[in-house]
CSV table of C-alpha atoms in Angstrom, one decimal:
chain,number,residue,atom,x,y,z
A,21,MET,CA,0.0,-0.1,-0.2
A,22,THR,CA,1.6,3.2,-1.0
A,23,ALA,CA,1.8,6.4,1.2
A,24,ALA,CA,-0.6,8.2,-1.2
A,25,VAL,CA,-3.4,5.6,-0.4
A,26,VAL,CA,-2.6,5.7,3.2
A,27,GLU,CA,-2.7,9.5,3.6
A,28,HIS,CA,-6.3,9.3,1.7
A,29,GLN,CA,-7.3,6.9,4.0
A,30,ARG,CA,-6.4,8.8,7.1
A,31,ALA,CA,-7.9,11.9,5.5
A,32,GLY,CA,-11.0,10.1,5.3
A,33,ILE,CA,-11.2,8.9,8.4
A,34,ARG,CA,-10.3,12.4,9.9
A,35,ALA,CA,-13.3,13.8,7.2
A,36,VAL,CA,-15.7,10.9,8.9
A,37,ALA,CA,-14.6,11.7,12.6
A,38,GLY,CA,-14.8,15.7,12.1
A,39,ARG,CA,-18.6,15.0,11.2
A,40,VAL,CA,-19.2,12.8,13.7
A,41,GLY,CA,-17.8,15.3,16.0
A,42,LEU,CA,-19.9,18.4,14.7
A,43,LEU,CA,-23.1,16.1,14.8
A,44,GLY,CA,-22.5,14.6,17.9
A,45,GLY,CA,-21.5,18.1,19.5
A,46,LEU,CA,-24.8,19.8,18.2
A,47,THR,CA,-26.8,17.0,19.3
A,48,VAL,CA,-25.5,17.4,23.0
A,49,ALA,CA,-25.7,20.9,22.8
A,50,LEU,CA,-29.5,20.6,21.7
A,51,LEU,CA,-30.1,18.3,24.5
A,52,VAL,CA,-28.5,20.6,27.0
A,53,SER,CA,-30.4,23.5,25.8
A,54,LEU,CA,-33.7,22.0,25.9
A,55,VAL,CA,-33.2,21.1,29.7
A,56,PHE,CA,-31.9,24.2,30.5
A,57,ALA,CA,-34.5,26.1,29.0
A,58,ALA,CA,-37.3,24.3,30.0
A,59,GLY,CA,-36.1,24.9,33.9
A,60,HIS,CA,-36.0,28.2,33.5
A,61,GLY,CA,-38.5,31.0,33.9
A,62,GLN,CA,-40.5,33.0,36.3
A,63,LEU,CA,-40.6,29.4,38.0
A,64,ASP,CA,-37.2,28.1,38.0
A,65,VAL,CA,-37.1,24.1,38.2
A,66,PRO,CA,-33.7,22.3,38.4
A,67,PRO,CA,-32.3,20.4,35.5
A,68,ALA,CA,-32.4,17.2,37.7
A,69,GLU,CA,-36.2,17.7,38.4
A,70,VAL,CA,-36.9,18.2,34.6
A,71,LEU,CA,-35.0,15.0,33.4
A,72,GLY,CA,-36.8,13.5,36.4
A,73,SER,CA,-40.6,14.3,35.3
A,74,LEU,CA,-39.4,13.4,31.9
A,75,MET,CA,-38.4,9.9,33.0
A,76,HIS,CA,-41.5,9.7,35.0
A,77,LYS,CA,-43.5,10.6,32.4
A,78,ILE,CA,-42.3,7.8,30.5
A,79,GLY,CA,-42.6,5.0,32.7
A,80,LEU,CA,-39.0,5.0,34.4
A,81,ASP,CA,-38.8,5.5,38.2
A,82,ILE,CA,-35.5,7.6,38.1
A,83,GLY,CA,-34.5,11.0,39.3
A,84,PRO,CA,-36.7,13.5,41.6
A,85,VAL,CA,-40.0,15.1,40.3
A,86,PRO,CA,-40.6,18.8,40.6
A,87,HIS,CA,-41.1,19.7,44.5
A,88,HIS,CA,-43.0,22.6,43.4
A,89,PRO,CA,-46.8,22.3,43.3
A,90,GLN,CA,-47.3,23.8,39.8
A,91,GLY,CA,-43.8,22.4,38.7
A,92,GLU,CA,-45.4,19.4,36.7
A,93,ASN,CA,-48.3,21.4,35.1
A,94,THR,CA,-45.6,24.3,34.5
A,95,LEU,CA,-43.3,22.0,32.6
A,96,TRP,CA,-45.6,19.9,30.6
A,97,GLN,CA,-48.1,22.8,29.8
A,98,VAL,CA,-46.2,25.6,29.1
A,99,ARG,CA,-42.2,24.8,28.7
A,100,PHE,CA,-41.8,21.7,27.2
A,101,PRO,CA,-44.4,22.5,24.2
A,102,ARG,CA,-42.7,25.9,23.8
A,103,VAL,CA,-39.1,24.7,23.9
A,104,VAL,CA,-40.1,21.8,21.2
A,105,MET,CA,-41.6,24.4,19.1
A,106,ALA,CA,-38.6,26.8,19.5
A,107,ALA,CA,-36.3,23.6,18.4
A,108,LEU,CA,-38.7,22.9,15.6
A,109,ALA,CA,-39.2,26.2,14.2
A,110,GLY,CA,-35.5,27.0,14.5
A,111,ALA,CA,-34.3,23.6,12.6
A,112,SER,CA,-36.8,24.5,10.3
A,113,LEU,CA,-35.5,28.0,9.4
A,114,ALA,CA,-32.0,27.1,9.1
A,115,THR,CA,-32.7,24.3,6.7
A,116,ALA,CA,-34.7,26.3,5.1
A,117,GLY,CA,-32.1,28.7,4.5
A,118,ALA,CA,-29.0,26.4,3.8
A,119,LEU,CA,-31.6,25.3,0.7
A,120,MET,CA,-32.2,28.5,-0.7
A,121,GLN,CA,-28.4,29.7,-0.5
A,122,GLY,CA,-27.7,26.4,-2.6
A,123,VAL,CA,-30.4,26.5,-5.0
A,124,PHE,CA,-29.8,30.2,-5.2
A,125,GLY,CA,-26.0,29.9,-5.7
A,126,ASN,CA,-26.5,33.2,-3.1
A,127,PRO,CA,-25.3,33.7,0.4
A,128,LEU,CA,-27.8,36.3,1.1
A,129,ALA,CA,-30.9,34.2,0.4
A,130,GLU,CA,-32.8,33.3,3.7
A,131,PRO,CA,-36.7,32.8,4.3
A,132,GLY,CA,-36.9,36.1,6.0
A,133,VAL,CA,-34.4,38.3,4.3
A,134,VAL,CA,-36.1,38.0,0.8
A,135,GLY,CA,-39.6,37.9,2.1
A,136,VAL,CA,-40.7,34.3,2.2
A,137,SER,CA,-41.4,34.4,5.7
A,138,ALA,CA,-43.6,37.4,5.4
A,139,GLY,CA,-45.7,35.8,2.4
A,140,ALA,CA,-46.5,32.9,4.6
A,141,ALA,CA,-47.5,35.0,7.4
A,142,VAL,CA,-49.9,37.1,5.3
A,143,ALA,CA,-51.3,34.0,4.3
A,144,ALA,CA,-51.9,33.0,7.4
A,145,ALA,CA,-53.2,36.2,8.7
A,146,THR,CA,-55.7,35.7,5.6
A,147,ALA,CA,-57.0,32.5,7.6
A,148,ILE,CA,-57.1,34.1,11.1
A,149,VAL,CA,-59.0,37.5,9.6
A,150,PHE,CA,-61.6,35.3,7.5
A,151,GLU,CA,-61.7,32.7,10.1
A,152,LEU,CA,-61.0,30.0,7.7
A,153,THR,CA,-61.1,26.5,9.1
A,154,PHE,CA,-61.4,24.0,6.1
A,155,ALA,CA,-58.7,21.9,7.3
A,156,GLY,CA,-59.2,22.2,11.0
A,157,THR,CA,-56.1,23.1,13.1
A,158,TRP,CA,-54.2,22.5,10.0
A,159,THR,CA,-56.2,25.5,8.1
A,160,VAL,CA,-53.4,28.0,9.2
A,161,ALA,CA,-50.6,25.8,8.4
A,162,ILE,CA,-51.8,25.0,5.1
A,163,CYS,CA,-52.4,28.5,4.4
A,164,ALA,CA,-49.1,29.4,5.4
A,165,PHE,CA,-47.3,26.9,3.0
A,166,VAL,CA,-49.5,27.9,-0.1
A,167,GLY,CA,-48.2,31.7,0.8
A,168,GLY,CA,-44.3,30.8,1.3
A,169,LEU,CA,-44.6,28.7,-2.0
A,170,VAL,CA,-46.0,31.4,-4.0
A,171,THR,CA,-43.5,33.7,-2.4
A,172,THR,CA,-40.5,31.5,-3.0
A,173,THR,CA,-41.8,31.0,-6.7
A,174,LEU,CA,-41.8,35.1,-7.1
A,175,VAL,CA,-38.4,35.3,-5.8
A,176,TYR,CA,-36.9,32.6,-8.0
A,177,VAL,CA,-38.5,33.9,-10.9
A,178,MET,CA,-37.7,37.8,-10.4
A,179,SER,CA,-34.2,37.3,-9.1
A,180,ARG,CA,-32.9,34.9,-11.6
A,181,ASP,CA,-31.4,36.2,-14.9
A,182,GLY,CA,-28.8,34.4,-17.2
A,183,GLY,CA,-28.8,31.4,-14.8
A,184,ARG,CA,-27.5,33.0,-11.7
A,185,THR,CA,-28.8,35.1,-9.0
A,186,GLU,CA,-27.1,38.5,-8.4
A,187,VAL,CA,-26.7,39.9,-4.6
A,188,VAL,CA,-28.3,43.3,-5.8
A,189,THR,CA,-31.3,41.6,-7.3
A,190,LEU,CA,-32.0,39.0,-4.8
A,191,VAL,CA,-31.7,41.8,-1.9
A,192,LEU,CA,-34.0,44.4,-4.0
A,193,THR,CA,-36.4,41.4,-4.5
A,194,GLY,CA,-36.4,40.7,-0.8
A,195,ILE,CA,-37.2,45.0,-0.3
A,196,ALA,CA,-40.3,44.8,-2.7
A,197,ILE,CA,-41.6,41.3,-1.4
A,198,ASN,CA,-41.6,42.6,2.3
A,199,ALA,CA,-43.1,46.0,1.1
A,200,MET,CA,-45.8,44.4,-0.4
A,201,THR,CA,-46.2,41.9,2.4
A,202,SER,CA,-46.2,44.8,4.9
A,203,ALA,CA,-48.8,46.3,3.1
A,204,GLY,CA,-51.2,43.1,2.9
A,205,LEU,CA,-50.9,42.9,6.6
A,206,ALA,CA,-51.4,46.6,7.1
A,207,PHE,CA,-54.9,45.5,5.2
A,208,LEU,CA,-55.8,42.5,7.0
A,209,MET,CA,-55.4,44.5,9.8
A,210,PHE,CA,-57.8,46.9,8.7
A,211,LEU,CA,-60.5,44.3,7.9
A,212,GLY,CA,-60.2,42.4,11.1
A,213,ASP,CA,-61.4,43.0,14.6
A,214,THR,CA,-59.2,43.6,17.7
A,215,GLN,CA,-58.3,39.9,18.5
A,216,ALA,CA,-57.7,39.1,14.8
A,217,ARG,CA,-55.3,42.5,14.7
A,218,GLU,CA,-54.0,41.5,18.0
A,219,GLU,CA,-52.9,38.0,16.3
A,220,ILE,CA,-51.2,39.6,13.1
A,221,VAL,CA,-49.2,41.9,15.4
A,222,PHE,CA,-48.0,38.7,16.9
A,223,TRP,CA,-47.2,37.3,13.3
A,224,THR,CA,-45.2,40.5,12.3
A,225,LEU,CA,-42.9,40.3,15.8
A,226,GLY,CA,-42.4,36.7,16.1
A,227,SER,CA,-43.5,34.9,19.4
A,228,LEU,CA,-43.3,31.5,20.9
A,229,ASN,CA,-45.6,32.7,23.8
A,230,GLY,CA,-48.9,30.4,23.4
A,231,SER,CA,-47.1,27.2,22.2
A,232,ARG,CA,-49.1,24.3,22.8
A,233,TRP,CA,-49.4,20.5,22.1
A,234,ALA,CA,-51.7,20.7,19.5
A,235,TYR,CA,-49.4,23.5,17.6
A,236,VAL,CA,-46.6,21.0,18.1
A,237,GLY,CA,-48.8,18.3,16.5
A,238,VAL,CA,-49.2,20.4,13.4
A,239,VAL,CA,-45.5,21.4,13.2
A,240,LEU,CA,-43.7,18.3,13.9
A,241,PRO,CA,-44.5,16.2,10.8
A,242,MET,CA,-44.2,19.3,8.3
A,243,ALA,CA,-40.5,19.8,10.0
A,244,VAL,CA,-39.7,16.1,9.8
A,245,VAL,CA,-40.7,16.0,6.1
A,246,GLY,CA,-39.1,18.8,5.5
A,247,ILE,CA,-35.5,18.3,6.8
A,248,ALA,CA,-35.8,14.6,5.3
A,249,ALA,CA,-36.7,15.6,2.0
A,250,ALA,CA,-33.7,18.4,2.1
A,251,MET,CA,-31.3,15.7,3.7
A,252,PHE,CA,-32.6,13.8,-0.1
A,253,LEU,CA,-31.7,16.7,-2.1
A,254,ALA,CA,-28.2,17.7,-0.6
A,255,PRO,CA,-26.3,15.5,-2.9
A,256,ARG,CA,-27.5,17.0,-5.9
A,257,LEU,CA,-27.2,20.5,-4.4
A,258,ASP,CA,-23.7,19.8,-4.2
A,259,LEU,CA,-23.6,18.9,-7.8
A,260,LEU,CA,-25.4,22.2,-8.9
A,261,ALA,CA,-22.9,24.1,-7.0
A,262,LEU,CA,-20.5,23.1,-9.8
A,263,GLY,CA,-22.6,25.1,-12.2
A,264,ASP,CA,-25.9,24.1,-13.9
A,265,ARG,CA,-23.8,22.7,-17.4
A,266,ALA,CA,-21.8,20.6,-15.0
A,267,ALA,CA,-25.0,19.4,-13.2
A,268,ARG,CA,-26.8,18.5,-16.1
A,269,HIS,CA,-23.7,16.6,-17.6
A,270,VAL,CA,-23.8,14.4,-14.4
A,271,GLY,CA,-27.5,13.7,-15.1
A,272,VAL,CA,-29.1,16.4,-12.8
A,273,ASP,CA,-32.5,17.7,-13.5
A,274,VAL,CA,-31.6,21.1,-12.9
A,275,GLU,CA,-34.8,22.6,-13.1
A,276,ARG,CA,-37.0,19.8,-11.6
A,277,LEU,CA,-34.2,20.2,-8.5
A,278,ARG,CA,-34.7,23.8,-8.4
A,279,MET,CA,-38.8,23.6,-8.0
A,280,SER,CA,-38.4,20.4,-5.6
A,281,THR,CA,-36.1,22.5,-3.5
A,282,ILE,CA,-38.6,25.4,-3.5
A,283,VAL,CA,-41.6,23.1,-2.4
A,284,VAL,CA,-39.4,22.0,0.3
A,285,VAL,CA,-38.4,25.8,1.5
A,286,ALA,CA,-42.3,26.7,1.5
A,287,VAL,CA,-43.1,23.6,3.7
A,288,LEU,CA,-40.0,24.3,6.3
A,289,THR,CA,-41.0,28.2,6.2
A,290,ALA,CA,-44.6,27.4,6.5
A,291,ALA,CA,-43.8,25.0,9.8
A,292,ALA,CA,-42.0,27.7,11.4
A,293,VAL,CA,-44.4,30.5,10.4
A,294,ALA,CA,-47.6,29.0,11.3
A,295,PHE,CA,-47.6,29.2,14.8
A,296,CYS,CA,-44.3,31.6,15.7
A,297,GLY,CA,-44.7,34.5,13.2
A,298,ILE,CA,-41.8,36.0,11.2
A,299,ILE,CA,-38.5,35.3,12.9
A,300,SER,CA,-35.9,36.6,10.6
A,301,PHE,CA,-32.2,35.9,10.2
A,302,VAL,CA,-31.8,32.0,11.7
A,303,GLY,CA,-31.7,30.5,8.2
A,304,LEU,CA,-29.1,33.4,7.3
A,305,ILE,CA,-26.6,33.3,10.4
A,306,VAL,CA,-26.6,29.3,11.3
A,307,PRO,CA,-25.5,28.1,7.8
A,308,HIS,CA,-22.8,30.6,7.2
A,309,LEU,CA,-21.8,29.7,10.7
A,310,ILE,CA,-21.6,25.7,10.2
A,311,ARG,CA,-20.1,26.2,6.6
A,312,MET,CA,-17.0,28.1,8.7
A,313,VAL,CA,-16.6,25.2,10.7
A,314,ALA,CA,-17.5,22.1,8.0
A,315,GLY,CA,-17.0,23.2,4.6
A,316,PRO,CA,-19.6,24.0,2.0
A,317,GLY,CA,-20.9,20.4,1.7
A,318,HIS,CA,-24.7,19.9,1.7
A,319,ARG,CA,-24.3,16.2,3.2
A,320,LEU,CA,-23.1,17.8,6.2
A,321,LEU,CA,-24.5,21.2,5.9
A,322,VAL,CA,-28.3,20.6,5.8
A,323,PRO,CA,-28.3,18.1,9.4
A,324,ALA,CA,-25.7,20.5,11.0
A,325,SER,CA,-27.7,23.4,10.3
A,326,ALA,CA,-31.2,21.7,11.8
A,327,LEU,CA,-29.3,21.1,15.0
A,328,GLY,CA,-27.7,24.5,15.0
A,329,GLY,CA,-31.0,26.2,14.1
A,330,ALA,CA,-32.8,24.5,16.7
A,331,VAL,CA,-29.8,25.0,19.6
A,332,LEU,CA,-30.0,29.2,18.4
A,333,LEU,CA,-33.7,29.7,18.9
A,334,VAL,CA,-34.1,27.5,22.0
A,335,LEU,CA,-31.7,30.1,23.5
A,336,ALA,CA,-33.1,32.8,22.0
A,337,ASP,CA,-36.7,32.0,23.1
A,338,LEU,CA,-34.8,31.2,26.9
A,339,TRP,CA,-33.3,35.1,26.6
A,340,ALA,CA,-36.4,36.6,25.3
A,341,ARG,CA,-38.5,35.1,28.5
A,342,THR,CA,-35.8,36.0,30.8
A,343,LEU,CA,-34.1,38.8,29.8
A,344,VAL,CA,-37.0,41.4,31.5
A,345,ALA,CA,-38.8,40.1,34.3
A,346,TYR,CA,-42.4,39.3,34.0
A,347,ALA,CA,-41.9,40.0,30.4
A,348,ASP,CA,-41.9,38.0,27.0
A,349,LEU,CA,-40.0,39.7,24.5
A,350,PRO,CA,-41.0,39.1,21.0
A,351,ILE,CA,-38.1,36.4,20.2
A,352,GLY,CA,-38.0,37.9,16.1
A,353,MET,CA,-36.9,41.4,17.8
A,354,LEU,CA,-34.1,39.6,19.4
A,355,THR,CA,-32.8,37.6,16.1
A,356,ALA,CA,-33.0,40.7,14.4
A,357,LEU,CA,-30.6,42.4,16.6
A,358,VAL,CA,-28.1,39.7,16.2
A,359,GLY,CA,-28.7,39.1,12.5
A,360,GLY,CA,-28.9,42.3,11.1
A,361,PRO,CA,-25.2,43.5,11.9
A,362,PHE,CA,-24.4,40.0,10.6
A,363,PHE,CA,-26.4,40.7,7.1
A,364,PHE,CA,-24.4,43.8,6.5
A,365,TRP,CA,-20.9,41.9,7.0
A,366,LEU,CA,-22.2,39.2,4.5
A,367,ILE,CA,-23.2,42.0,2.0
A,368,ARG,CA,-19.9,43.9,2.5
A,369,ARG,CA,-18.1,40.3,2.3
A,370,ALA,CA,-20.1,39.6,-1.2
A,371,ARG,CA,-19.5,43.0,-2.3
A,372,ARG,CA,-15.4,42.4,-1.9
A,373,THR,CA,-15.7,38.8,-3.3
A,374,ALA,CA,-17.4,39.9,-6.3
A,375,GLY,CA,-15.1,43.3,-6.8
A,376,GLY,CA,-18.6,45.5,-6.6
A,377,TRP,CA,-22.0,44.9,-6.4
A,378,ALA,CA,-22.7,41.7,-8.2
C-alpha cells in the first residue's frame, strides 16, 4: 500500500470523525439547551427535576420530580411545548436557509430576508381574519405553506437572470416583496377585529408565547418531512454548486431540482411561521457558521444547520422570556438585533468577493 493511499485513507477517517464530532456536539448542545431552557423562567425547575419529570412520564422511576406544587403543570403545559416548538422552528428556518442559499447560489438568500416568511405570514393572517377552518387545526399551516410557495416561486423567477442570482437583485427583490407583504398585513389589520389585529401583530413580531401540544402536533410532521426531503436533495445541491451545465452533464435535472427545493423551502417556512410568526435571520446566520466550521458540502451542512438552528432558537427564546422580569419579549426582535449586523457583514463580504455590487 503506497503512502498516498494511506494518507488518503487517513484523510477520509479524519473527515468522518469531524462530521460525527460536529453532529454529535450539536446534538448534545441541543439536549442540554432543551433541559436548561425548560427549567428556567418565572418558576425555576432544577435540571435534575426536569429530567426526573421526563423519566417518570415515560414510566421510569428515575430522578426527582418537581418539588413545587405547580412544577409539573408548568413543565408539561407551558415549558415543554414551547421549547419543542422553538427547536422545530429553528431547525426548519435554518434548513430552509441552507437550501435557499444552495439553490440560488447566493449567500444572502434566507426566508426572512427575501420575504418568504412574510408571504407565508400574510396567508396565515388571511386565514385568521376570514376565520377559515376548512382543515381544522391545519388550516393556518396549509395557508402558510401556499403563501410561502407562491412567494418563494416569485423570488426565484424575479431574481434569476442568465442562470445566476445577483446579490443586488436578490436584496432588491426581498425589499419589494417585504414592502408588498407589509401592505397586505396592514390591509388585513384594517379588515380584522381587535382579536385578529392582535394576532397579526403577533405574526409580525414573532413569538413562541402560547405554544401548545396541539400546535406542536401540526408543526412536527411538516418539519420532519421538510428536513428529510432536504437531506435527500443535499447530494444534488452539491452537484448544482458546480454550475448548471456541469450538473446536467452528470444527470441532474436542474430545473426539477430547483422547483423541488422551492417546495421543500415552502414546507419548512410554513412549519416555522404557522404558529410562531416571522422570525428572521436564523436561516442566514446558522448555515454560514456551519460552513465556516465544516465547509460547503450540503450532506453535512443540512443536518448540522437543522441542529444548529434548533439550538439557536431555543436559547434565543430563553433569552426572550428571561431578559426582562415578568415580560416576554418578541423573539423576532432579538434575532433581528443579532442578524442585522451579520447581514451587513455578509453584504460587504459579497461586495469584496465580487469586486463590486454583483
